[in-house]
Short mmCIF file of C-alpha atoms in Angstrom, two decimals:
data_model
loop_
_atom_site.label_atom_id
_atom_site.label_comp_id
_atom_site.label_asym_id
_atom_site.label_seq_id
_atom_site.Cartn_x
_atom_site.Cartn_y
_atom_site.Cartn_z
CA GLN A 1 95.95 63.61 96.25
CA ILE A 2 94.42 62.22 98.94
CA ARG A 3 91.51 60.89 100.29
CA LEU A 4 89.51 62.38 102.78
CA MET A 5 86.60 60.35 105.74
CA GLU A 6 84.90 61.89 107.68
CA SER A 7 83.47 60.11 111.06
CA GLY A 8 81.67 61.12 114.12
CA GLY A 9 78.45 63.19 113.86
CA GLY A 10 75.09 62.33 114.99
CA GLN A 11 72.18 63.97 117.31
CA VAL A 12 73.40 65.73 120.57
CA GLU A 13 71.01 68.37 121.98
CA SER A 14 70.99 71.94 122.46
CA GLY A 15 74.87 72.43 125.01
CA GLY A 16 75.61 69.51 123.75
CA SER A 17 79.76 68.54 122.61
CA LEU A 18 80.70 66.63 119.51
CA ARG A 19 84.13 65.83 118.63
CA LEU A 20 84.68 64.92 114.62
CA SER A 21 87.57 62.84 113.09
CA CYS A 22 88.82 63.19 109.64
CA ALA A 23 91.14 60.63 108.66
CA ALA A 24 93.50 61.62 105.74
CA SER A 25 95.35 58.64 103.32
CA GLY A 26 97.34 59.76 100.48
CA ASN A 27 100.48 61.64 99.53
CA PRO A 28 102.67 62.61 103.05
CA TYR A 29 100.18 64.41 105.26
CA GLY A 30 102.25 67.50 106.13
CA THR A 31 102.61 68.91 103.00
CA TYR A 32 98.68 70.07 103.84
CA CYS A 33 96.86 72.69 105.27
CA PHE A 34 93.30 70.95 106.42
CA ALA A 35 90.00 72.59 107.13
CA TRP A 36 86.69 71.89 108.23
CA LEU A 37 83.08 73.49 106.08
CA ARG A 38 79.62 72.46 106.67
CA GLN A 39 76.00 72.89 104.50
CA ALA A 40 73.02 73.83 105.74
CA PRO A 41 70.35 72.94 103.56
CA GLY A 42 69.43 75.52 100.94
CA GLU A 43 72.80 77.33 103.23
CA ALA A 44 76.22 78.39 101.08
CA ARG A 45 78.83 76.08 102.35
CA GLU A 46 80.71 77.77 105.29
CA ARG A 47 84.50 77.20 106.45
CA LEU A 48 84.96 77.28 109.66
CA ALA A 49 88.28 76.36 110.35
CA THR A 50 91.45 75.44 108.88
CA ILE A 51 94.54 74.24 110.20
CA ASP A 52 98.44 74.14 108.44
CA ARG A 53 101.20 72.54 108.07
CA ASP A 54 102.36 74.41 111.35
CA SER A 55 99.18 74.22 113.40
CA LYS A 56 97.99 77.29 113.24
CA THR A 57 94.59 77.47 113.01
CA THR A 58 92.18 79.96 111.96
CA TYR A 59 87.94 80.11 112.67
CA ALA A 60 85.28 81.69 111.52
CA ASP A 61 83.19 84.40 114.10
CA SER A 62 80.14 81.85 114.18
CA VAL A 63 82.51 79.02 115.86
CA LYS A 64 85.45 80.11 117.21
CA GLY A 65 85.32 79.94 121.27
CA ARG A 66 83.28 76.77 120.79
CA PHE A 67 84.65 74.94 117.77
CA THR A 68 89.17 73.52 118.14
CA ILE A 69 90.58 72.02 114.95
CA SER A 70 93.76 70.09 115.50
CA GLN A 71 95.62 67.68 113.52
CA ASP A 72 97.64 64.04 114.15
CA ILE A 73 100.57 64.38 111.87
CA PRO A 74 101.64 60.82 112.66
CA GLY A 75 98.25 59.50 112.64
CA LYS A 76 97.06 60.92 109.44
CA MET A 77 93.37 62.68 110.91
CA ILE A 78 92.38 65.56 111.68
CA TYR A 79 89.69 66.81 114.23
CA LEU A 80 87.40 69.41 115.03
CA GLN A 81 85.44 69.42 118.33
CA MET A 82 82.80 70.80 119.24
CA ASP A 83 81.14 72.24 122.47
CA ASN A 84 78.06 74.11 122.94
CA LEU A 85 76.18 73.10 120.06
CA LYS A 86 72.86 75.12 118.92
CA PRO A 87 71.01 73.74 116.73
CA GLU A 88 71.49 76.80 114.72
CA ASP A 89 74.85 74.23 114.28
CA THR A 90 72.96 71.13 112.41
CA ALA A 91 74.33 70.61 109.50
CA MET A 92 75.75 67.97 107.11
CA TYR A 93 80.26 68.69 108.30
CA LEU A 94 82.94 68.36 105.27
CA CYS A 95 86.53 67.84 105.98
CA ALA A 96 88.73 69.78 103.04
CA ALA A 97 92.03 69.99 102.64
CA ASP A 98 94.37 72.19 99.72
CA GLN A 99 97.46 71.75 98.43
CA ASP A 100 99.35 74.75 99.54
CA PRO A 101 100.15 73.72 102.69
CA TRP A 102 99.84 77.40 104.04
CA CYS A 103 96.59 77.56 103.41
CA ARG A 104 97.28 80.21 100.50
CA SER A 105 94.69 78.33 97.79
CA SER A 106 91.61 77.21 97.16
CA LEU A 107 90.76 73.91 99.58
CA ASP A 108 91.11 70.50 96.73
CA TYR A 109 89.40 68.11 98.51
CA TYR A 110 86.70 67.03 99.55
CA GLY A 111 85.51 64.36 101.80
CA GLN A 112 81.95 62.57 101.70
CA GLY A 113 81.31 64.33 104.75
CA THR A 114 78.75 63.68 108.56
CA GLN A 115 75.95 64.81 109.89
CA VAL A 116 75.74 66.59 112.52
CA THR A 117 72.24 67.51 114.28
CA VAL A 118 70.87 69.47 116.89
CA SER A 119 67.92 69.36 118.90
CA SER A 120 66.79 72.24 121.13
#
């Protein structure tokens, strides 16, 4: 079992940038696939990006070209760089982990989330 804790959320103007961080603690870091998701009030949770143990990444169409997921294996950190933010990006952002390091199964662990608010 691992624990995930997000940080870095806040309020930013449209067109601005934020970098979210997720600290992973517990079992060995390198055996997991990690993901960033978001959920806005009244909307379904959306998976934004994944990164596997070889740092291969995937992105949702809604954030492709604007968001970048990365990981620092020695530091046990996962990041989401968000550029050219839009008001519709306003949501609670969560870090999650899949016990399958190749991202082939469902997510098993979630953090508490960090709020991102983008003003127009």
